[in-house]
């Protein structure tokens, strides 16, 4: 029996494109498939994802280096 999360993850795996498919998969895993315990928990997870995306994620436009 499939749960909603499994169906969503299966759809997300189909989103692979050369530019941002992996980013969309990461976002889905971090945000959509997680159970949150309240607004504070949501804020912490989103802040961590934004820091990762803006500072640590390797960017193709920057010759596979992080911005920082």
XYZ file of N, CA and C in Angstrom:
204
model
N 0.842 -1.187 0.000
C 0.000 0.000 0.000
C 0.881 1.243 0.000
N 0.622 2.142 -0.925
C 1.412 3.353 -1.036
C 0.786 4.467 -0.218
N 1.638 5.223 0.418
C 1.170 6.397 1.137
C 1.293 7.603 0.221
N 0.752 8.717 0.660
C 0.847 9.948 -0.120
C 2.303 10.334 -0.342
N 3.135 10.180 0.683
C 4.551 10.523 0.560
C 5.252 9.686 -0.483
N 4.957 8.398 -0.540
C 5.571 7.532 -1.546
C 5.139 7.924 -2.952
N 3.854 8.238 -3.116
C 3.375 8.665 -4.437
C 4.026 9.977 -4.843
N 4.150 10.909 -3.903
C 4.772 12.195 -4.200
C 6.236 12.008 -4.567
N 6.949 11.164 -3.828
C 8.355 10.923 -4.121
C 8.514 10.294 -5.497
N 7.609 9.412 -5.872
C 7.663 8.793 -7.191
C 7.475 9.849 -8.275
N 6.563 10.789 -8.066
C 6.365 11.872 -9.027
C 7.585 12.775 -9.086
N 8.187 13.040 -7.931
C 9.347 13.928 -7.876
C 10.514 13.315 -8.633
N 10.678 12.009 -8.546
C 11.766 11.349 -9.266
C 11.612 11.532 -10.766
N 10.409 11.756 -11.231
C 10.176 11.981 -12.646
C 10.460 13.405 -13.086
N 10.785 14.291 -12.177
C 11.027 15.696 -12.510
C 12.462 15.986 -12.932
N 13.260 14.992 -13.104
C 14.681 15.223 -13.394
C 14.855 15.969 -14.713
N 15.409 17.135 -14.626
C 15.828 17.875 -15.800
C 17.283 18.239 -15.578
N 17.940 18.670 -16.620
C 19.365 18.953 -16.481
C 19.624 20.163 -15.591
N 18.693 21.077 -15.532
C 18.950 22.305 -14.778
C 18.594 22.203 -13.311
N 17.367 21.840 -12.992
C 16.956 21.941 -11.594
C 16.189 20.733 -11.075
N 16.266 19.606 -11.728
C 15.550 18.426 -11.265
C 16.002 17.982 -9.892
N 17.306 17.982 -9.669
C 17.833 17.560 -8.379
C 17.395 18.542 -7.297
N 17.401 19.826 -7.610
C 16.964 20.828 -6.642
C 15.516 20.586 -6.243
N 14.672 20.295 -7.209
C 13.271 20.024 -6.912
C 13.127 18.773 -6.062
N 13.952 17.764 -6.325
C 13.901 16.547 -5.512
C 14.314 16.846 -4.085
N 15.391 17.622 -3.925
C 15.849 17.977 -2.578
C 14.759 18.727 -1.829
N 14.145 19.693 -2.506
C 13.094 20.480 -1.868
C 11.931 19.584 -1.455
N 11.547 18.676 -2.317
C 10.435 17.784 -1.985
C 10.774 16.909 -0.796
N 11.998 16.401 -0.748
C 12.394 15.548 0.370
C 12.432 16.333 1.669
N 12.921 17.564 1.604
C 13.076 18.363 2.819
C 11.742 18.921 3.291
N 10.922 19.380 2.385
C 9.722 20.116 2.779
C 8.455 19.262 2.712
N 8.187 18.646 1.583
C 6.890 18.007 1.388
C 6.754 16.651 2.067
N 7.852 15.925 2.257
C 7.765 14.576 2.817
C 8.027 14.542 4.313
N 8.178 15.686 4.934
C 8.502 15.753 6.361
C 7.248 16.081 7.156
N 7.144 15.506 8.325
C 6.044 15.851 9.233
C 6.554 16.895 10.216
N 5.878 18.020 10.265
C 6.297 19.117 11.122
C 5.505 19.102 12.422
N 6.157 19.561 13.468
C 5.530 19.567 14.787
C 4.967 20.925 15.172
N 5.129 21.914 14.321
C 4.605 23.238 14.598
C 5.273 24.267 13.702
N 4.852 25.514 13.835
C 5.395 26.588 13.000
C 6.882 26.810 13.235
N 7.350 26.685 14.465
C 8.777 26.876 14.745
C 9.613 25.827 14.021
N 9.141 24.607 14.016
C 9.856 23.535 13.324
C 9.899 23.807 11.821
N 8.797 24.292 11.251
C 8.756 24.639 9.827
C 9.759 25.743 9.527
N 9.808 26.773 10.368
C 10.742 27.881 10.160
C 12.185 27.407 10.203
N 12.515 26.528 11.136
C 13.886 26.019 11.254
C 14.272 25.226 10.008
N 13.379 24.347 9.559
C 13.670 23.531 8.376
C 13.830 24.412 7.143
N 12.944 25.386 6.962
C 13.048 26.279 5.806
C 14.307 27.131 5.860
N 14.652 27.647 7.035
C 15.883 28.428 7.173
C 17.103 27.589 6.821
N 17.140 26.350 7.297
C 18.264 25.464 6.980
C 18.345 25.187 5.485
N 17.201 24.986 4.842
C 17.195 24.725 3.407
C 17.660 25.956 2.627
N 17.224 27.129 3.039
C 17.630 28.361 2.352
C 19.129 28.585 2.490
N 19.680 28.353 3.679
C 21.128 28.484 3.873
C 21.858 27.493 2.976
N 21.394 26.258 2.929
C 22.015 25.254 2.062
C 21.951 25.702 0.600
N 20.781 26.119 0.151
C 20.600 26.463 -1.254
C 21.437 27.676 -1.653
N 21.492 28.683 -0.792
C 22.194 29.918 -1.140
C 23.697 29.864 -0.907
N 24.162 29.065 0.046
C 25.576 29.114 0.425
C 26.362 27.846 0.161
N 25.727 26.692 0.274
C 26.488 25.447 0.226
C 26.288 24.645 -1.050
N 25.157 24.826 -1.691
C 24.857 24.037 -2.884
C 25.798 24.434 -4.015
N 26.324 23.436 -4.700
C 27.230 23.690 -5.819
C 26.407 24.222 -6.990
N 26.868 25.308 -7.577
C 26.147 25.961 -8.665
C 26.826 25.677 -10.000
N 26.054 25.274 -10.988
C 26.598 25.011 -12.311
C 27.095 26.310 -12.939
N 26.373 27.410 -12.713
C 26.760 28.690 -13.298
C 28.096 29.194 -12.752
N 28.495 28.730 -11.580
C 29.754 29.163 -10.964
C 30.834 28.099 -11.130
N 30.757 27.347 -12.195
C 31.734 26.296 -12.503
C 31.833 25.280 -11.383
N 30.675 24.836 -10.915
C 30.551 23.786 -9.893
C 31.185 24.156 -8.552
N 31.122 25.421 -8.214
C 31.608 25.879 -6.908
C 30.435 26.481 -6.150
N 30.553 26.535 -4.834
C 29.512 27.196 -4.053
C 29.746 28.701 -4.101
N 28.723 29.507 -3.888
C 28.872 30.956 -3.969
C 29.795 31.538 -2.907
N 29.919 30.854 -1.791
C 30.722 31.400 -0.698
C 32.077 30.759 -0.680
